[in-house]
mmCIF file of C-alpha atoms in Angstrom:
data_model
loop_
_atom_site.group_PDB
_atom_site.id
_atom_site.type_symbol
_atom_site.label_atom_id
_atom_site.label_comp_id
_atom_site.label_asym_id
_atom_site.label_seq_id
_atom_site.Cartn_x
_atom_site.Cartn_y
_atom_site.Cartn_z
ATOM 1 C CA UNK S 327 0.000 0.000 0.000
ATOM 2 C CA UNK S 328 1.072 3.645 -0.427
ATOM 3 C CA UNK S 329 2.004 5.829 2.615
ATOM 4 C CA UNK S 330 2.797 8.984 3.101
ATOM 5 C CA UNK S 331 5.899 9.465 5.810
ATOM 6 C CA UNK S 332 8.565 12.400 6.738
ATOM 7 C CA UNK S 333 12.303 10.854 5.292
ATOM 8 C CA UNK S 334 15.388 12.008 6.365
ATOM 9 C CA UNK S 335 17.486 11.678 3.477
ATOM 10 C CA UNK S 336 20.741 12.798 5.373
ATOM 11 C CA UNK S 337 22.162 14.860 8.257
ATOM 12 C CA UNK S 338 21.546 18.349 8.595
ATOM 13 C CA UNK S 339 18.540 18.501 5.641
ATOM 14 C CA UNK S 340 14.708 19.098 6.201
ATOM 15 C CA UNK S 341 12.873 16.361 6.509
ATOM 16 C CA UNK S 342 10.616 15.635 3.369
ATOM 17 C CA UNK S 343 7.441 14.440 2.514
ATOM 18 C CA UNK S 344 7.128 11.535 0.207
ATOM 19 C CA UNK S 345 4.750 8.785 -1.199
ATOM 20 C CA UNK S 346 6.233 5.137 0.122
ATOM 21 C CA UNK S 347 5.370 1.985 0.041
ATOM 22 C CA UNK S 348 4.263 -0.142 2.805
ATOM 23 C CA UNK S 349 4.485 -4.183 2.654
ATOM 24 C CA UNK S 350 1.943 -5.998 4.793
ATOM 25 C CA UNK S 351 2.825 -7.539 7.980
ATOM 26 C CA UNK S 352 4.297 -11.553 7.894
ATOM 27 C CA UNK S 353 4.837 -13.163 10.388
ATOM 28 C CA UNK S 354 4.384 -12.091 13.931
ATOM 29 C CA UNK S 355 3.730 -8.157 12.938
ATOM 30 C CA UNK S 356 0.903 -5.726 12.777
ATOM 31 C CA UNK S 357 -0.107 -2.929 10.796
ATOM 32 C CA UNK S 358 -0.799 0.056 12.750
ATOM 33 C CA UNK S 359 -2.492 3.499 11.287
ATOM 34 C CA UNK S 360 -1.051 5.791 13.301
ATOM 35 C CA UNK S 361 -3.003 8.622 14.759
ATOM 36 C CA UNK S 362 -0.782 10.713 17.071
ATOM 37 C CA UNK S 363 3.852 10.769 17.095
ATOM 38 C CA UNK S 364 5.110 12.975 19.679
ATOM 39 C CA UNK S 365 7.968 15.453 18.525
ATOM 40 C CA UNK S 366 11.202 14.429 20.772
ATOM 41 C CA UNK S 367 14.643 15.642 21.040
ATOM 42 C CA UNK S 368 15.655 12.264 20.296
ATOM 43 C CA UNK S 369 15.278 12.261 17.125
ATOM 44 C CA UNK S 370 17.088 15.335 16.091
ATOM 45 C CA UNK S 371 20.382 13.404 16.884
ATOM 46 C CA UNK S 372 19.546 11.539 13.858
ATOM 47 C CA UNK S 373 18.966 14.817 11.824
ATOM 48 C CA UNK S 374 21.978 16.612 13.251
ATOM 49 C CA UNK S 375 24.030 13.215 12.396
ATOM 50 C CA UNK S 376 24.892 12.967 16.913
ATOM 51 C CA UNK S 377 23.020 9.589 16.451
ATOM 52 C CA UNK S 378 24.368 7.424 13.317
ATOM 53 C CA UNK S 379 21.903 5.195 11.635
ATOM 54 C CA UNK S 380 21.154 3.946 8.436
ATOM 55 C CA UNK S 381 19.840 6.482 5.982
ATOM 56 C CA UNK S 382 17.445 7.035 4.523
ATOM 57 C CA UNK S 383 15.008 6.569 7.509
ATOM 58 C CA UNK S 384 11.518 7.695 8.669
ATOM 59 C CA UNK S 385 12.248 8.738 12.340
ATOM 60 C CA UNK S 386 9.217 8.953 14.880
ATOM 61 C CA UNK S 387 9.613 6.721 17.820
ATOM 62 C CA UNK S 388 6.376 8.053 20.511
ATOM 63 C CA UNK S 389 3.235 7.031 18.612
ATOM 64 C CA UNK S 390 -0.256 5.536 19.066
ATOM 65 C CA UNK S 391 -3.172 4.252 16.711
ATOM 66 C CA UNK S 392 -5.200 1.391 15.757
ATOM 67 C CA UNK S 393 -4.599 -1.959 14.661
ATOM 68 C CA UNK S 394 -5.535 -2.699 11.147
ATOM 69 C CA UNK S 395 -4.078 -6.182 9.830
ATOM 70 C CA UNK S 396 -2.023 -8.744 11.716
ATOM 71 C CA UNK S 397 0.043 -11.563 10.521
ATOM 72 C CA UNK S 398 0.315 -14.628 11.084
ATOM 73 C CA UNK S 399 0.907 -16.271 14.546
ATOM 74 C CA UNK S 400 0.117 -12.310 15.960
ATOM 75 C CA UNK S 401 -1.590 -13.034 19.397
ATOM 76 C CA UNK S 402 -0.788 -10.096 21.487
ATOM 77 C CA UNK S 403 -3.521 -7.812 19.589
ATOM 78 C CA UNK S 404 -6.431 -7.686 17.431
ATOM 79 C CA UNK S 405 -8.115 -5.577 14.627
ATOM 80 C CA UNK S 406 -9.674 -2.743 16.265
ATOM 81 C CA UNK S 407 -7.402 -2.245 19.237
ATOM 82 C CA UNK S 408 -5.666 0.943 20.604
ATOM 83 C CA UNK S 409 -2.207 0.571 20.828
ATOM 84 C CA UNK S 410 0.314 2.720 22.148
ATOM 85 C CA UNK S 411 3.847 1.816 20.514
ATOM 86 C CA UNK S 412 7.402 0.559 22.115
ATOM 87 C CA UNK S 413 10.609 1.209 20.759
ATOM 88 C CA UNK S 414 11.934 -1.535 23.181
ATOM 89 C CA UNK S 415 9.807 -4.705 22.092
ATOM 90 C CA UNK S 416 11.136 -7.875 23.868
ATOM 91 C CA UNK S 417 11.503 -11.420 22.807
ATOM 92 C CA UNK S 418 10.502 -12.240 26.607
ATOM 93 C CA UNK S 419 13.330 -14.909 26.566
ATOM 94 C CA UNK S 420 17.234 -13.843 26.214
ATOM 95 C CA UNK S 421 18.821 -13.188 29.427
ATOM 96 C CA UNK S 422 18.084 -10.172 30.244
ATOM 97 C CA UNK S 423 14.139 -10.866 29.909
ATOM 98 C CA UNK S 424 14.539 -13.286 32.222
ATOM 99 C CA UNK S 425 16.309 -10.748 34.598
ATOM 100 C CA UNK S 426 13.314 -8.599 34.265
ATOM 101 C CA UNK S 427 14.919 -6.072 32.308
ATOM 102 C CA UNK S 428 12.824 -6.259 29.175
ATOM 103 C CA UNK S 429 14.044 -2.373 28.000
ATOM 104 C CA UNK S 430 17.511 -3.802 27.999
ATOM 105 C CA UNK S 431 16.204 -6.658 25.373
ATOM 106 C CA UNK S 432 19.265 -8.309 23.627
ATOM 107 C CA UNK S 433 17.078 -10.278 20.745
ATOM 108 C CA UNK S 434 15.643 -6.635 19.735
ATOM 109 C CA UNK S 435 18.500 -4.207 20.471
ATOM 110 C CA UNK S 436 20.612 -4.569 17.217
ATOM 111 C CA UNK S 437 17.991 -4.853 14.974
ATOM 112 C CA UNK S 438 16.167 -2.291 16.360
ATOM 113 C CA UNK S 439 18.878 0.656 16.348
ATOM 114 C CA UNK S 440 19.702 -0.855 12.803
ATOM 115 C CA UNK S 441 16.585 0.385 11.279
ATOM 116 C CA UNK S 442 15.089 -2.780 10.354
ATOM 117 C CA UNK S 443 13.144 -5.903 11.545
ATOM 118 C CA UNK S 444 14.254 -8.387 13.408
ATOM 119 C CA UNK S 445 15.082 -10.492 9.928
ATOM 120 C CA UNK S 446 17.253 -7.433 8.966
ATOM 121 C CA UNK S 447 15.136 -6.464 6.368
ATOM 122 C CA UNK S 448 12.284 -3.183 6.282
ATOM 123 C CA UNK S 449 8.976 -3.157 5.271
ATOM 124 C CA UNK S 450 9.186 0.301 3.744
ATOM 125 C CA UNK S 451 10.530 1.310 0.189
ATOM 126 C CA UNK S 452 10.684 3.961 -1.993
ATOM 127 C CA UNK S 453 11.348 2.656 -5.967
ATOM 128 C CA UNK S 454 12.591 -1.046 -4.461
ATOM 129 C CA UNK S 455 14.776 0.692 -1.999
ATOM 130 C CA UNK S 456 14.710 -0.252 1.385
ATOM 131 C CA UNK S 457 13.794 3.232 3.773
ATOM 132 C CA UNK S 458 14.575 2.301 7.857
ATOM 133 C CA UNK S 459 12.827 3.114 10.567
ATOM 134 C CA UNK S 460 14.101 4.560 13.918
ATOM 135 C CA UNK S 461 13.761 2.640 16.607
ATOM 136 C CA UNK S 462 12.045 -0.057 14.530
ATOM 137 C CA UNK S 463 8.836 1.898 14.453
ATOM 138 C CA UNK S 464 8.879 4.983 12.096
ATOM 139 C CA UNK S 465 5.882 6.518 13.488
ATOM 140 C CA UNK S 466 5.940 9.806 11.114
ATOM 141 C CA UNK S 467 3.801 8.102 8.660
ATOM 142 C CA UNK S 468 0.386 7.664 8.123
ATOM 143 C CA UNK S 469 0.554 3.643 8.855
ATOM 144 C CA UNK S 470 3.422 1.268 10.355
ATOM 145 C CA UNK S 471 4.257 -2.373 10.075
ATOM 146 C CA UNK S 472 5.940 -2.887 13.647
ATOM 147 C CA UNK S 473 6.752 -6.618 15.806
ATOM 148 C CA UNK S 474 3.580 -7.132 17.736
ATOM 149 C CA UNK S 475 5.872 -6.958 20.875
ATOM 150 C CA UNK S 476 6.113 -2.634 19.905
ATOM 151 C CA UNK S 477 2.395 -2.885 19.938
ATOM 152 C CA UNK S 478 1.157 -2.527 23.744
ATOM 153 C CA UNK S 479 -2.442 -2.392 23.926
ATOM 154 C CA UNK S 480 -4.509 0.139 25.484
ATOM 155 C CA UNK S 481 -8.012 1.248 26.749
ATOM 156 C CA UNK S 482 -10.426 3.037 24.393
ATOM 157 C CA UNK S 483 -10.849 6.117 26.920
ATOM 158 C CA UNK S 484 -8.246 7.957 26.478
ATOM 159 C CA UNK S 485 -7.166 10.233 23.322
ATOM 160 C CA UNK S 486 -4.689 8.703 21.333
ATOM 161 C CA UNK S 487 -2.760 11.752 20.852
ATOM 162 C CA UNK S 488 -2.622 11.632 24.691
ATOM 163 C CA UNK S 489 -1.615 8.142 25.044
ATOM 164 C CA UNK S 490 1.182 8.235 22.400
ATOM 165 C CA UNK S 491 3.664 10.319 24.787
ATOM 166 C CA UNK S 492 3.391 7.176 27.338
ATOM 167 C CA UNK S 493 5.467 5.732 24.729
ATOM 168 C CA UNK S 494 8.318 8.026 25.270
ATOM 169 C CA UNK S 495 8.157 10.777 27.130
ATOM 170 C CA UNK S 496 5.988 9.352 29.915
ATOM 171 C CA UNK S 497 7.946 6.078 30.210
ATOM 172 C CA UNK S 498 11.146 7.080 30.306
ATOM 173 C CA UNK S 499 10.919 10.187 33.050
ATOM 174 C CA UNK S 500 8.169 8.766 35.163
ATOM 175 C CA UNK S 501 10.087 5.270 34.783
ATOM 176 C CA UNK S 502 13.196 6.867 35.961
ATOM 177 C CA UNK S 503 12.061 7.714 39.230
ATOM 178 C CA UNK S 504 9.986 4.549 40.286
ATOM 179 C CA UNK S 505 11.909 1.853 38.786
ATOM 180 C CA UNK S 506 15.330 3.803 37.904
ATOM 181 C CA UNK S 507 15.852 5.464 41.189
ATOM 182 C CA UNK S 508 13.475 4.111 42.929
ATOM 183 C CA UNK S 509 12.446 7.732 44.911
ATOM 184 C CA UNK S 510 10.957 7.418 48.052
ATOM 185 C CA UNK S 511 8.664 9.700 49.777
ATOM 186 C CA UNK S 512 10.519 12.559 51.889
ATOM 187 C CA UNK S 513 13.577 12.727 49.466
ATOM 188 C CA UNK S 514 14.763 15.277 47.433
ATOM 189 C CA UNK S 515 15.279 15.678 43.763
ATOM 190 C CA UNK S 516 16.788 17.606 41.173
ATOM 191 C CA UNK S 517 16.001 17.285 37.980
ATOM 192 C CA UNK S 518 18.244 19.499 35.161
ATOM 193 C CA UNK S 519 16.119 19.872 31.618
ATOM 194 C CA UNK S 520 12.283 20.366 32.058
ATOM 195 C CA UNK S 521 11.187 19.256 28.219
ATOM 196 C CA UNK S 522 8.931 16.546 27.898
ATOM 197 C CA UNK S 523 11.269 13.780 29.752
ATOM 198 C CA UNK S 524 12.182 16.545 32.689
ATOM 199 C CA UNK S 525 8.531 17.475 33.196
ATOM 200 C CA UNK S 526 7.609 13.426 33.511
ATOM 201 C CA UNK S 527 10.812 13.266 35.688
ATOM 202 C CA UNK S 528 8.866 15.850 38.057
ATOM 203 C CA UNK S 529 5.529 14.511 37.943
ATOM 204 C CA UNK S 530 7.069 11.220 38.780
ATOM 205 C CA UNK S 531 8.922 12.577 41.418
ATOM 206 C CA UNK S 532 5.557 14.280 43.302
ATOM 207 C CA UNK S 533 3.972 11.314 42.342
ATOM 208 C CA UNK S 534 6.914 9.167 44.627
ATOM 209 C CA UNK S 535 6.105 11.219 47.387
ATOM 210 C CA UNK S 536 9.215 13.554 46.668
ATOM 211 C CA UNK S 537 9.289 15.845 49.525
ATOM 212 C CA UNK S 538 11.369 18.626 47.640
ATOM 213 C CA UNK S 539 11.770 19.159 43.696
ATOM 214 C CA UNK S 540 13.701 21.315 42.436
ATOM 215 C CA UNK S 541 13.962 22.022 38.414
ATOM 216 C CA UNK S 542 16.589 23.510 36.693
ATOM 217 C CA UNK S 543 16.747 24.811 32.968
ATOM 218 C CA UNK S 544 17.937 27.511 31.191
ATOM 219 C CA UNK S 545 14.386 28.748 29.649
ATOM 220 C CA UNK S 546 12.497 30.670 32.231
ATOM 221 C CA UNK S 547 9.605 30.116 30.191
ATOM 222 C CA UNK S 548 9.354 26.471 31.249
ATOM 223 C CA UNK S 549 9.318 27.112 34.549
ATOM 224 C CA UNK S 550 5.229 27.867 35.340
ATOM 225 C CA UNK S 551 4.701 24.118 33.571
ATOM 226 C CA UNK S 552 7.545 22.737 35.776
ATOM 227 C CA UNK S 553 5.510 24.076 39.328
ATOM 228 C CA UNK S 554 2.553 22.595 37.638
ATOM 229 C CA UNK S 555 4.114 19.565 37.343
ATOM 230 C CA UNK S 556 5.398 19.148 41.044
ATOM 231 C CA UNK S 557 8.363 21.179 40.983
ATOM 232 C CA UNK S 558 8.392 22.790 44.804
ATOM 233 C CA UNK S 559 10.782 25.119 43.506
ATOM 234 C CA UNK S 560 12.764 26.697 40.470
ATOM 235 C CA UNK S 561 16.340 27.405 39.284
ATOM 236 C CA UNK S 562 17.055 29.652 36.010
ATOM 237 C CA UNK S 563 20.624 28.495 35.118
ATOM 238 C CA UNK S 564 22.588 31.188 33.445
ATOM 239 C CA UNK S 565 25.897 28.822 33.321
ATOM 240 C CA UNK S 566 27.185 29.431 36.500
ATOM 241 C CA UNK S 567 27.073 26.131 38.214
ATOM 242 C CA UNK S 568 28.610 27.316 41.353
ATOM 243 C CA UNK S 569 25.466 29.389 41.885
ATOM 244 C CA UNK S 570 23.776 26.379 41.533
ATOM 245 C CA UNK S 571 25.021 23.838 43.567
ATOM 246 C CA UNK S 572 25.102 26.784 46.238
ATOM 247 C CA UNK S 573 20.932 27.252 45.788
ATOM 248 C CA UNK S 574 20.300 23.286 45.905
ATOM 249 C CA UNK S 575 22.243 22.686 48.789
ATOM 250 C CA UNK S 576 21.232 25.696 50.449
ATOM 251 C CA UNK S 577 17.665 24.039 49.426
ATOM 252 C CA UNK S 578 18.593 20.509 50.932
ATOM 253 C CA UNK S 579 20.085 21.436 54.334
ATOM 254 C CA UNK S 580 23.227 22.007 52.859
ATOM 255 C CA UNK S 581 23.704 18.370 51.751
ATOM 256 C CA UNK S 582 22.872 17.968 48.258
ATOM 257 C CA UNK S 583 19.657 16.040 46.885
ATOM 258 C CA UNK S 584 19.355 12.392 47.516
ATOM 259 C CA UNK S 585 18.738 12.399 43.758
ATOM 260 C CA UNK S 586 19.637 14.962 40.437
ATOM 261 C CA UNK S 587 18.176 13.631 37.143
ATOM 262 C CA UNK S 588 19.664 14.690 33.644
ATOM 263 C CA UNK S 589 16.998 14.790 30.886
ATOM 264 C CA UNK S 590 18.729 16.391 28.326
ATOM 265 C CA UNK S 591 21.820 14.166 27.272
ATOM 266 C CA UNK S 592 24.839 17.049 28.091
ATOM 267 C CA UNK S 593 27.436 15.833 29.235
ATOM 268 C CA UNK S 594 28.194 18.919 31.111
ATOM 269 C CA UNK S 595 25.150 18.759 33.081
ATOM 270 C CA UNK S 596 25.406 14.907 33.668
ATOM 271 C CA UNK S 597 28.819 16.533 35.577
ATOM 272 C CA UNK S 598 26.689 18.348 37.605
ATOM 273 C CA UNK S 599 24.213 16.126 38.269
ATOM 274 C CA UNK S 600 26.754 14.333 40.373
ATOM 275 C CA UNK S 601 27.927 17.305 42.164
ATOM 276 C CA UNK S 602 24.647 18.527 43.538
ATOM 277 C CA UNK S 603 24.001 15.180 45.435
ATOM 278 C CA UNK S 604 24.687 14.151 48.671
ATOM 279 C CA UNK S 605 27.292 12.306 49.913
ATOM 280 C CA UNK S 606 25.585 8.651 49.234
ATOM 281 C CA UNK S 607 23.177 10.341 46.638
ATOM 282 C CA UNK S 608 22.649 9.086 43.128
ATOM 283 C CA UNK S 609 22.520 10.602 39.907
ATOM 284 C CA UNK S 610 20.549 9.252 37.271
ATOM 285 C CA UNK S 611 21.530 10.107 33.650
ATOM 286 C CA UNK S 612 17.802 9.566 31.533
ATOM 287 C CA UNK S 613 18.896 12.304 28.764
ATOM 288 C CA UNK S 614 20.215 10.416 25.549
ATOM 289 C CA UNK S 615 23.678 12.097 24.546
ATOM 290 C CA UNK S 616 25.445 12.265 21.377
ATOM 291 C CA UNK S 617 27.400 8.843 20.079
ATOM 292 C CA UNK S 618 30.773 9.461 21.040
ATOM 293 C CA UNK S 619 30.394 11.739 23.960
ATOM 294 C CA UNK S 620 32.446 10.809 27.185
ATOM 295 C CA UNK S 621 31.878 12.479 30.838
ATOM 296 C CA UNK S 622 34.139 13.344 33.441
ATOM 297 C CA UNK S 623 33.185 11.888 36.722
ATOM 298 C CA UNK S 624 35.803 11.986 39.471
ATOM 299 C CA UNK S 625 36.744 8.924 40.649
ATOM 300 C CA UNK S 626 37.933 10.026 43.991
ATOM 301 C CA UNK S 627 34.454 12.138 44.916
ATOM 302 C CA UNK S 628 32.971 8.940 43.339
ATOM 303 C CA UNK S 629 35.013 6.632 46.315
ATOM 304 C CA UNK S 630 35.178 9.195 49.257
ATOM 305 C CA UNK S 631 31.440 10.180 49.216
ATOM 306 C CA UNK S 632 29.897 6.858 48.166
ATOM 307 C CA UNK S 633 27.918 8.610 45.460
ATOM 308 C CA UNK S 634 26.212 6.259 42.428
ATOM 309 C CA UNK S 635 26.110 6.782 39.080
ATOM 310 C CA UNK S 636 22.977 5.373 37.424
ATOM 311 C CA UNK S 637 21.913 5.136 33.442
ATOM 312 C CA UNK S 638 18.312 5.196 32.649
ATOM 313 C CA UNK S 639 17.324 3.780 29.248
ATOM 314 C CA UNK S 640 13.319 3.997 28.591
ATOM 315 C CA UNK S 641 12.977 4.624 32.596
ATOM 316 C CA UNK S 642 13.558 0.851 32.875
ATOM 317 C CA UNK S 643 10.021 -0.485 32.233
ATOM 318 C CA UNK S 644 8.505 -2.985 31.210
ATOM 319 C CA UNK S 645 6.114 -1.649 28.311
ATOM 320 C CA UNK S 646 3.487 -4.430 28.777
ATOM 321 C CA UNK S 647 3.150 -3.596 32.107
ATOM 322 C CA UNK S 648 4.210 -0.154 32.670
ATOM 323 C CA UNK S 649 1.941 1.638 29.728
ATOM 324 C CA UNK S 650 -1.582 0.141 30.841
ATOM 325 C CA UNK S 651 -0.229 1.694 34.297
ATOM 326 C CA UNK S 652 0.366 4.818 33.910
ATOM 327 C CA UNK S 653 -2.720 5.445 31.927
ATOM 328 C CA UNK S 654 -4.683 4.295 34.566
ATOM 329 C CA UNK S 655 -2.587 6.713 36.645
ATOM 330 C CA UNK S 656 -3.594 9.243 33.956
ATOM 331 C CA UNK S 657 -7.244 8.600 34.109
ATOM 332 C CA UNK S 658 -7.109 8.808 37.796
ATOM 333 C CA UNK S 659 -5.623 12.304 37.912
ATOM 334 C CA UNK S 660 -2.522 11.015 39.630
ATOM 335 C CA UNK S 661 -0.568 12.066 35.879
ATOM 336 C CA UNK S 662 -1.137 14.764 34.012
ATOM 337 C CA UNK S 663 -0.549 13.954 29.905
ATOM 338 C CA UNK S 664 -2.532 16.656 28.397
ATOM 339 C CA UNK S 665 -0.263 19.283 29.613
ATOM 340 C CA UNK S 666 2.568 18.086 27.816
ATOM 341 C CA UNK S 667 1.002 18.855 24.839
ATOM 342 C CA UNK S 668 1.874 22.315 23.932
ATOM 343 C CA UNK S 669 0.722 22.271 20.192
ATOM 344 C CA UNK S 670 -0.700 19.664 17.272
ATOM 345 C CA UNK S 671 0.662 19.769 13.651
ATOM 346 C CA UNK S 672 -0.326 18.092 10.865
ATOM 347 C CA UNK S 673 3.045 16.241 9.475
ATOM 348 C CA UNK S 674 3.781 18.459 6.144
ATOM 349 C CA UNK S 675 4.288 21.050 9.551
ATOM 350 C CA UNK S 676 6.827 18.601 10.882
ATOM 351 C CA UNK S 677 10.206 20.807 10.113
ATOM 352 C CA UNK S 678 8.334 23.567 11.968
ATOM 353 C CA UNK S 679 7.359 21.405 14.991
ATOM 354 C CA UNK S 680 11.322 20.725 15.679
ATOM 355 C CA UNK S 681 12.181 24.242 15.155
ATOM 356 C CA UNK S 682 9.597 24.909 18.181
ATOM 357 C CA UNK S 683 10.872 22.117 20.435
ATOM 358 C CA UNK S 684 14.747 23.599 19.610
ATOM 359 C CA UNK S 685 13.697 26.690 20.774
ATOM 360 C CA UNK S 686 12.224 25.498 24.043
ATOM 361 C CA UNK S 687 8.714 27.262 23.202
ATOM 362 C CA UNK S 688 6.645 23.755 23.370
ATOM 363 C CA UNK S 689 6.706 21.173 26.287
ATOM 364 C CA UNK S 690 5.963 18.644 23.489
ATOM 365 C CA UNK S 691 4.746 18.523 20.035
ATOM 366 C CA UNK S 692 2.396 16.225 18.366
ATOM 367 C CA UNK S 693 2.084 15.081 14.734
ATOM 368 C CA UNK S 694 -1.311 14.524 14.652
ATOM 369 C CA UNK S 695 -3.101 13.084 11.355
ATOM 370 C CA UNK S 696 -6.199 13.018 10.301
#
């Protein structure tokens, strides 16, 4: 069938437009018309070249939509359900599945941050060429073929456009708190970035119990949706980071937060992260940085003071699980989702929408089609 789908053609262009062409599912996948694909950060590391992959590729990986065709052997879903998508699908059987570390997947990794399916080759082409997918999913297009473990069904009552940020945003900042960190009530947090990961790091954080939360960015703009959020109180950071270890501790009885989050992937602020903790405090990196990038941590402080260093990837959940969760939480009012979504755009607007999220003007984005 024909689709229509944003391609990157190669670092640092626009992405464009185009008429592809979609295979149906085989074995084990499902066709999903996709209805909402949130606008992240993550994806610009693919336009800015940060994040190699194989070009050319339809990025998207935060979606949600409907089931329209399954193939063979497909149990997990039907025709007709609402599905939110999960760039982490797991075969439910390699080691670390058994360890109950399904995000960390070793049947899916590789094939999935190749572009392709788990047989190495795509479903999407453009004149017999193969065109990847990031993440395995591709979600700026009008329809997907994806593994029926990315497919994580959902209930009917909630807006799709809503539901597709569980996918990414959600996941991975409200996962880094309760399963990551593991935040108990009466601690304190710091979280440095408050885009759509930062904000979910917050909520997640009230949501623990958190008994201060402090957020940190650069854009004052972002801080009335941070306060909304959970965060207790507010740092503008102007690049002085002696200022700012000086207001956290002087807002954590001159210890340092049990826990500093970094959403954005700098490795200058993943530096800081670890000096704004206490002695015996962790600092939990769920930001995605460039390929490449190294970060100095100091051994010594690292020894002396008992501090831990902690990687998040997808807020450590399990997507089966964790997604059927937190929209309960959602529907509840113990998570707010509609928030995050700071403006809709159809996808010929899609070079516009990551101009807006560069700029810090939009919590999140959302490709929405008709």
């Amino acid at each position: 069938m024909k689709i229509k789908a944003a391609v990157l053609n190669a670092p640092n262009t626009p992405f464009s437009i185009e008429t592809l062409d979609l295979a149906e599912p085989q074995v084990g996948e499902v066709r999903v018309k996709i209805v909402a694909a949130g606008v992240c950060h993550s994806d610009y590391h693919l336009l800015t070249g940060t994040t190699q992959h194989p070009l050319p590729v339809v990025c998207g990986h935060e979606g949600a939509g409907v089931v329209e065709a399954v193939g063979a052997g497909v149990s997990r879903v039907q025709v007709g359900d609402h599905v939110t998508l999960s760039w982490t699908p797991d075969c439910g059987e390699c080691y670390y599945c058994r360890k109950g570390k399904p995000n960390l997947c070793e049947t899916y990794t590789e094939p999935i941050w190749a572009g392709t399916m788990l047989d190495g080759t795509t479903r999407v082409s453009r004149a017999g060429e193969p065109i990847y997918l990031y993440c395995g999913l591709g979600a700026f297009s009008e329809y997907v073929v994806v593994p029926e473990q990315s497919c994580v069904p959902i209930r009917k009552d909630i807006p799709l456009k809503v539901a597709s940020l569980v996918g990414c945003a959600v996941a991975t900042g409200v996962g880094a708190v309760i399963y990551t960190a593991d935040v108990n009530p009466g601690e304190t947090v710091v979280v440095f970035g408050c885009g759509g990961v930062g904000l979910n790091i917050i909520q997640g954080a009230s949501l623990a119990g958190a008994r201060t939360i402090i957020a940190v960015d650069v854009n004052a703009d972002k801080m009335p949706l941070a306060r909304e959020f959970g965060a207790t109180h507010t740092l503008i950071s102007d690049g002085d980071n002696d200022s700012i270890i000086a207001q956290i501790r002087e807002l954590t009885d001159g210890r340092g937060a049990d826990y500093a989050f970094e959403a954005v992937g700098i490795t200058g602020l993943q530096e800081l992260s670890l000096a704004v903790v206490r002695p015996g405090g962790t600092a939990v990196f769920a930001g995605l940085s460039a390929m490449g990038s190294s970060t100095n941590l100091p051994g010594a402080l690292l020894t002396r003071e008992e501090k831990t260093v902690k990687g998040s990837y997808y807020g450590t959940v399990n997507p089966a699980r964790d997604f059927p969760l937190f929209i309960d939480l959602y529907i509840a009012g113990k998570l707010n989702f509609e928030s995050l979504i700071s403006k809709e755009y159809r996808l010929e607007e899609i070079n516009e929408a990551f101009e807006a999220m560069l700029t810090g003007s939009v919590a999140r984005g959302v490709i929405v089609f008709d």
